[in-house]
Structures are given as C-alpha cells and as structure tokens.
Short mmCIF file of C-alpha atoms in Angstrom, two decimals:
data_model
loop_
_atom_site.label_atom_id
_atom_site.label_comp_id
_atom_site.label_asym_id
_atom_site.label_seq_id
_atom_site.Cartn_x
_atom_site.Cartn_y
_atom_site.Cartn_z
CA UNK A 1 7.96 -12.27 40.55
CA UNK A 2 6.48 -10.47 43.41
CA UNK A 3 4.20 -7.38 42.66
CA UNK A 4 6.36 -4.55 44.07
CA UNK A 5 9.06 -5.59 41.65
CA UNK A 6 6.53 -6.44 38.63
CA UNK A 7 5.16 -2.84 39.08
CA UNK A 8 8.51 -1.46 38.91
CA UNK A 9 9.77 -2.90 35.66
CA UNK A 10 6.39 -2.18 34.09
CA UNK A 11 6.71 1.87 34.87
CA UNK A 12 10.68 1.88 33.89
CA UNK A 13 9.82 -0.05 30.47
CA UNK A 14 6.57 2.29 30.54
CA UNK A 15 8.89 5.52 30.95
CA UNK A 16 11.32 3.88 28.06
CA UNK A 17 8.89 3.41 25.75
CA UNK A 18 7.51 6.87 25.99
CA UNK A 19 11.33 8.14 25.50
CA UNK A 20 11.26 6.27 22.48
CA UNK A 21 8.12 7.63 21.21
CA UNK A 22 9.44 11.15 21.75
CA UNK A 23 12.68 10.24 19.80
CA UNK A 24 11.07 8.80 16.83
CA UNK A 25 10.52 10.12 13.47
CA UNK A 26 9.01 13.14 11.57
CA UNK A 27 6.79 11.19 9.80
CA UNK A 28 2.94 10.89 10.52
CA UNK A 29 3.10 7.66 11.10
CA UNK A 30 6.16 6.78 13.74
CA UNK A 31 7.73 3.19 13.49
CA UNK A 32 7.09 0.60 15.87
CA UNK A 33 9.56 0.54 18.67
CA UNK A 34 8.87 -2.18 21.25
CA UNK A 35 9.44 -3.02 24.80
CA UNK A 36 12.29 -5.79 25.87
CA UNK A 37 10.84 -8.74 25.50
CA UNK A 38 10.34 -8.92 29.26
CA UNK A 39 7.82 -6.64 29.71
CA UNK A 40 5.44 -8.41 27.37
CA UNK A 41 5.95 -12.01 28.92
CA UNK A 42 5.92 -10.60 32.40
CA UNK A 43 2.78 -8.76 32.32
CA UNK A 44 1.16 -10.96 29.58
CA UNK A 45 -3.09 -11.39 30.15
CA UNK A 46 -2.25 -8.62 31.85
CA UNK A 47 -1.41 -5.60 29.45
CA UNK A 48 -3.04 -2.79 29.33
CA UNK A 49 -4.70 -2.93 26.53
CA UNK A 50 -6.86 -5.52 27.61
CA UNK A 51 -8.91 -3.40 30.08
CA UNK A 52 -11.39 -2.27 27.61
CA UNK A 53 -15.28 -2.60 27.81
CA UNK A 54 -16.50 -5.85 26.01
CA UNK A 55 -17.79 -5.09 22.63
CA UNK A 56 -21.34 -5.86 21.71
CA UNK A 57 -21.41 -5.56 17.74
CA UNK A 58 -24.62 -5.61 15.59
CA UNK A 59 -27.95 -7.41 14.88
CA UNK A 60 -26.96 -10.23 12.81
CA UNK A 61 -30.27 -9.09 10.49
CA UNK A 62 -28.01 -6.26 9.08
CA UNK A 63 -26.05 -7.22 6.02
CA UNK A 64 -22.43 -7.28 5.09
CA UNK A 65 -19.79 -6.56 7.80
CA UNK A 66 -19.13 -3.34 10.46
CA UNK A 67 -15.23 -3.95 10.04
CA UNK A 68 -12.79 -2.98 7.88
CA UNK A 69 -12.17 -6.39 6.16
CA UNK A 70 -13.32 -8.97 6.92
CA UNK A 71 -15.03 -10.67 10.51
CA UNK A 72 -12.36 -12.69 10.73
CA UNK A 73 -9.25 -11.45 13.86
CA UNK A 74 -6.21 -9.94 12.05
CA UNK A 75 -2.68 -9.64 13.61
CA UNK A 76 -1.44 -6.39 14.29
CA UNK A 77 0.34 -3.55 16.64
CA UNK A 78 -0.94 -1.03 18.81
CA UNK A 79 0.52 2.01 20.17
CA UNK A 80 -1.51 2.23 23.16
CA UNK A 81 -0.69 4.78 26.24
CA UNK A 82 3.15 5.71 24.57
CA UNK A 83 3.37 2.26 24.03
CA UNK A 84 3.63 -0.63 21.02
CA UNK A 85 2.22 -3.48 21.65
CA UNK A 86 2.21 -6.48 19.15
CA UNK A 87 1.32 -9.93 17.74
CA UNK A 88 -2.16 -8.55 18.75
CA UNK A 89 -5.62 -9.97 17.07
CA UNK A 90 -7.70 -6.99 16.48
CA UNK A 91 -10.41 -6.10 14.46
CA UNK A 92 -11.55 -2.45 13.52
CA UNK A 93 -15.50 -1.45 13.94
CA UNK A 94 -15.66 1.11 11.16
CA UNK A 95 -19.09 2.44 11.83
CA UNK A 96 -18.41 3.10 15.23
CA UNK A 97 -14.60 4.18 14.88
CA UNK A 98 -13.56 1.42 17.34
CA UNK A 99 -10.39 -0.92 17.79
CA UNK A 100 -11.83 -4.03 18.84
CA UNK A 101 -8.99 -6.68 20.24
CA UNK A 102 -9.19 -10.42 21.30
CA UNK A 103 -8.00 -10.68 25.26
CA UNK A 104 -5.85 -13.87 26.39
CA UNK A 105 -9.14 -15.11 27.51
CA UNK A 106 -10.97 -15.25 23.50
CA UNK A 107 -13.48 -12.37 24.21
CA UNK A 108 -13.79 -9.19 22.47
CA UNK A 109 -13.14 -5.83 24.02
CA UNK A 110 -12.96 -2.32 22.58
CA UNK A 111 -9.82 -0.37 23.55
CA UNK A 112 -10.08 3.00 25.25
CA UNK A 113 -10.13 5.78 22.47
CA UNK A 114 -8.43 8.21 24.51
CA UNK A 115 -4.86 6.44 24.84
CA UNK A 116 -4.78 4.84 21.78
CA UNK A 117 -2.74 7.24 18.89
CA UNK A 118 -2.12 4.63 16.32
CA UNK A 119 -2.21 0.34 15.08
CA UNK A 120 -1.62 -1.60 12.22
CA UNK A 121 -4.03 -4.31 10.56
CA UNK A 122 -1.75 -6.60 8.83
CA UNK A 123 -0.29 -4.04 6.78
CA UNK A 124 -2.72 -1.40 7.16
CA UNK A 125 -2.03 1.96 8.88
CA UNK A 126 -3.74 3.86 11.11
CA UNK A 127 -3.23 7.42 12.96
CA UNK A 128 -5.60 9.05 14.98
CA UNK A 129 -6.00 12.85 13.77
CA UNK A 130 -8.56 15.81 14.10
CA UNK A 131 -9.60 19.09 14.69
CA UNK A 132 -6.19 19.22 17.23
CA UNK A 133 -3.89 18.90 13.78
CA UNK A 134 -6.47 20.75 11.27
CA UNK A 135 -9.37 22.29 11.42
CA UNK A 136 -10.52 19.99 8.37
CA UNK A 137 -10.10 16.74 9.97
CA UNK A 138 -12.86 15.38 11.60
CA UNK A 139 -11.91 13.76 14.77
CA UNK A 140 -11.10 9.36 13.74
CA UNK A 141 -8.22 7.28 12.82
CA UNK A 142 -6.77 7.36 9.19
CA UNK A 143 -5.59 4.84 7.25
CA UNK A 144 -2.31 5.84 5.47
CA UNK A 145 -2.80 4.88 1.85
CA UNK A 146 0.67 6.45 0.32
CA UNK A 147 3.61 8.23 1.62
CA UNK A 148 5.34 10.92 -0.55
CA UNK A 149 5.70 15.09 -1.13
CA UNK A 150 1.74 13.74 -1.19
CA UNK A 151 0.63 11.60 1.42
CA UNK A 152 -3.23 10.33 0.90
CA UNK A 153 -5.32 9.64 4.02
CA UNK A 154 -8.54 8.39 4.11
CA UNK A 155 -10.86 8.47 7.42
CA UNK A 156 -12.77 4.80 6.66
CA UNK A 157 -16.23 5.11 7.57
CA UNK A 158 -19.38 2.79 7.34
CA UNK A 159 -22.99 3.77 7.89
CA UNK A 160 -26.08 1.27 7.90
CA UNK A 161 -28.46 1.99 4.68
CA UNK A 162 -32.20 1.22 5.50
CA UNK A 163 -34.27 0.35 2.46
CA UNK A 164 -37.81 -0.07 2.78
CA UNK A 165 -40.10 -2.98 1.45
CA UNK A 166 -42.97 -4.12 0.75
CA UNK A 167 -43.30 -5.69 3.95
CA UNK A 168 -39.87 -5.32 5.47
CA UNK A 169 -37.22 -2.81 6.45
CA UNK A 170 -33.62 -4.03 4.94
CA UNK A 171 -30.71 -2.98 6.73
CA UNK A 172 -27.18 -3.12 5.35
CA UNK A 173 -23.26 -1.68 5.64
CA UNK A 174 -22.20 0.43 2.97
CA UNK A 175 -19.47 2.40 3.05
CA UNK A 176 -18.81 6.04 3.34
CA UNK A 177 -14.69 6.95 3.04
CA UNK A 178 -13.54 10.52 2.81
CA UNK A 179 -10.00 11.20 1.22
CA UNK A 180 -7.20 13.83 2.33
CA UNK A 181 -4.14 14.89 1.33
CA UNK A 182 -1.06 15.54 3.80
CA UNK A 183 0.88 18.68 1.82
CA UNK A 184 3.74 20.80 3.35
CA UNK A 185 2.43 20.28 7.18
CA UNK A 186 -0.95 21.11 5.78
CA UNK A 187 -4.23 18.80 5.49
CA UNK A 188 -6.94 18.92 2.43
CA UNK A 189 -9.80 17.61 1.99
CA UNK A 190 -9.97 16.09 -1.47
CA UNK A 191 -13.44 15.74 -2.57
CA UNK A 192 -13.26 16.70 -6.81
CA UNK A 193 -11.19 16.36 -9.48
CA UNK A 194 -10.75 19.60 -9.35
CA UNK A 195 -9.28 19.61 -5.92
CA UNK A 196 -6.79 16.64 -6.61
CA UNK A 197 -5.62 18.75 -9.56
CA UNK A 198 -4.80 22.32 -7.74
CA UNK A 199 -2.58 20.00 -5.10
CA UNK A 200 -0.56 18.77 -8.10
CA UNK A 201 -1.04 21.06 -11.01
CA UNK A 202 3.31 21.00 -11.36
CA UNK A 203 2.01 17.35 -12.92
CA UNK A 204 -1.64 18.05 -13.83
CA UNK A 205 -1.44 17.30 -17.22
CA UNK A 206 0.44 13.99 -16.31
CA UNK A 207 -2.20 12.99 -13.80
CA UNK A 208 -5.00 13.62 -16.09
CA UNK A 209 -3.20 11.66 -19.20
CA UNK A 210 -2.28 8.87 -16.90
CA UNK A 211 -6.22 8.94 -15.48
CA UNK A 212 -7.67 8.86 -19.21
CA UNK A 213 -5.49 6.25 -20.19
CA UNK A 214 -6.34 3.70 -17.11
CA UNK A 215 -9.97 4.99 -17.39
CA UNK A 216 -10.26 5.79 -14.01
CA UNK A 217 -12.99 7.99 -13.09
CA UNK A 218 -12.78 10.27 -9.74
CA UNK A 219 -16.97 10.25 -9.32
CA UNK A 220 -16.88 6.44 -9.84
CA UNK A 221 -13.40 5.36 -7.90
CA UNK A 222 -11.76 8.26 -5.77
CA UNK A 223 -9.47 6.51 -3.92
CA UNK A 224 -7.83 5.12 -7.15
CA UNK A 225 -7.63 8.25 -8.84
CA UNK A 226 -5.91 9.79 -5.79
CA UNK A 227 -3.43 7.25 -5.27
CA UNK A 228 -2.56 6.88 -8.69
CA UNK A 229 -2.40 10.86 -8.58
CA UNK A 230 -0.32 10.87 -5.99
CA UNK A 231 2.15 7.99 -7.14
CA UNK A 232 2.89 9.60 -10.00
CA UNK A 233 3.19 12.85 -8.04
CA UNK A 234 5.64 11.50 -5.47
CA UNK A 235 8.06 9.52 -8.59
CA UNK A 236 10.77 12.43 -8.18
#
C-alpha cells in the first residue's frame, strides 16, 4: 500500500474511532469499540502506541515487584489518542503511574500519559481521573473495582520502604492504595468506617451486620469492606 493512501485510511479510521468514543456510554468506564480490522493489520509495528520512551524499571536489589501483578506481560486494551487498541501485552508500573507495553520488536516502552484515558489488564479496569473531574482526586488512573448506585475506585499506588540495618539499607515495594466512591456524579474519598457508612446509611445497619459476620475489619482490609459495602449496597 503506498503511503499517501496508508495515511489516509489511518486518519478516516482515526476520525471514526473518535465518533465512536463520543457516542458511547454514560458510564465511567466506556466499552471498547475497535477499528475495522484493517487499520490494525495495515499499520501493525506501526501503531501509535508504540512511540513511547523505553522504560528503564528498578534496581533489581529492591524487593517484590513495581507492577500491579505480577512481572510477567498481560494481554489487554488501550484507549490511546480516541482510540482502542487490543490484544496488547502491557504491564502497569504502579509506583510511577505508568503503562508499560511490549512493541512488535520485544522491548519495553512507556506510553505517553497525556493521550492515554483508559486500558484493561486482563480483566482489570482502568480510567484516568483527577483534579479535572473532582477536586478530591488526585491526578492517576483508577482501577474500577464495582459498578452500581456505588461504584468503588481505587487509585493503586506503590512506594519503596527503606529499612535500615545493621550494616545494610533494605529496600522493598509495599503498597499504598487509596479507595473512592463514585455517588450521584460526585467523588469521595473513603478513608473510615465512618465515611463508608454516611455514603450508605439507607443500609448501614446491613453493612455493618454483614461486616461483623464475615469479620472483616476496615483498619485491617479496606478494600474488602468497601466492596462488600458496596455489593450489598448496589443488590436493589
């Protein structure tokens, strides 16, 4: 195909795709909708998406993992520039807050955060929100935990913990999640028991038998207790 015409498909697909986009969904999370089949076969190793800088990662002296998972590539989509792309190998640095994906040519690069609005990690999902949709949101990408009158968010963050020896300085990933709570077009941050409670105090006394019962305690595990909150929130 000769480049005139390549360059031509790619900005009528381009301007599809972002008519798509605009035709999607309320939700926060919009539904993949891909490309003909064309576009991805006729601009294969060279999508967009693989024009990123090449990632570097971490001293390998620092233990546990900087990803979300595992080190190991997982498939997934990305909606990258108004478009989805898929069957992509990604990985997600979560101390940094960058989407890392494997190019046609096995080596790592980090996609532009600017472009990039929202991917998938198996069946994982992320947004990107912030200070432009609340105040309360710091500026990241969100995993969407549950969907509902109550939709829990959490931003997934790692920092490294330094510990100090005897002799040595040990280095390590822990992690460091915060939790929100998508209510009537509004965003909370959910950070007590007390908090989760005055977003569902219609089933408060539910929640907290339900809680008691599976012994789940908010200081010790608050991502369970706010998704089994909000589960039981969102039945009817």
């Amino acid at each position: 195909m000769k480049k005139e015409t390549a360059l031509t498909l790619f900005f009528i697909l381009l301007a599809a795709a972002g008519l798509h986009a605009q035709r999607s969904g309320s939700s926060l999370f919009k539904d993949p909708v891909y490309l003909p089949e064309r576009f991805y076969t006729t601009f294969s190793n060279d999508l967009p998406i693989y024009n990123g800088r090449l990632y570097q990662g971490y001293l390998p002296t620092i233990a546990g993992t900087p990803f979300m998972d595992a080190d190991q590539w997982t498939e997934g989509t990305v909606f990258f520039d108004s478009t989805w792309y898929k069957n992509t190998r990604l990985k997600y640095d979560v101390v940094a807050g960058e989407l890392v994906i494997e190019t046609p040519g096995k080596m790592p690069v980090i996609l532009p955060a600017n472009p990039l609005y929202a991917f998938t990690l198996g069946q994982e999902r992320f947004i990107k929100l912030g200070p432009g949709n609340s105040k309360v949101l710091p500026a990241g990408f969100y995993e969407i935990l549950d969907e509902g009158r109550l939709t829990v968010l959490a931003l997934r963050k790692k920092i490294i913990k330094e510990t100090t020896g005897q002799s040595v300085v040990e280095r390590e990933f822990i992690w460091n999640n915060r939790f929100y709570i998508y209510q009537n077009n509004l965003f909370y941050p959910v950070t007590s028991k007390k908090n989760l409670y005055a977003l569902t105090k219609e089933k408060k006394a539910a929640i907290h038998k339900a809680l008691k019962r599976k012994q789940i305690r908010f200081r010790k595990d608050p991502e369970t207790a706010i998704r089994t909150a909000a589960q039981l929130y969102n039945q009817d």
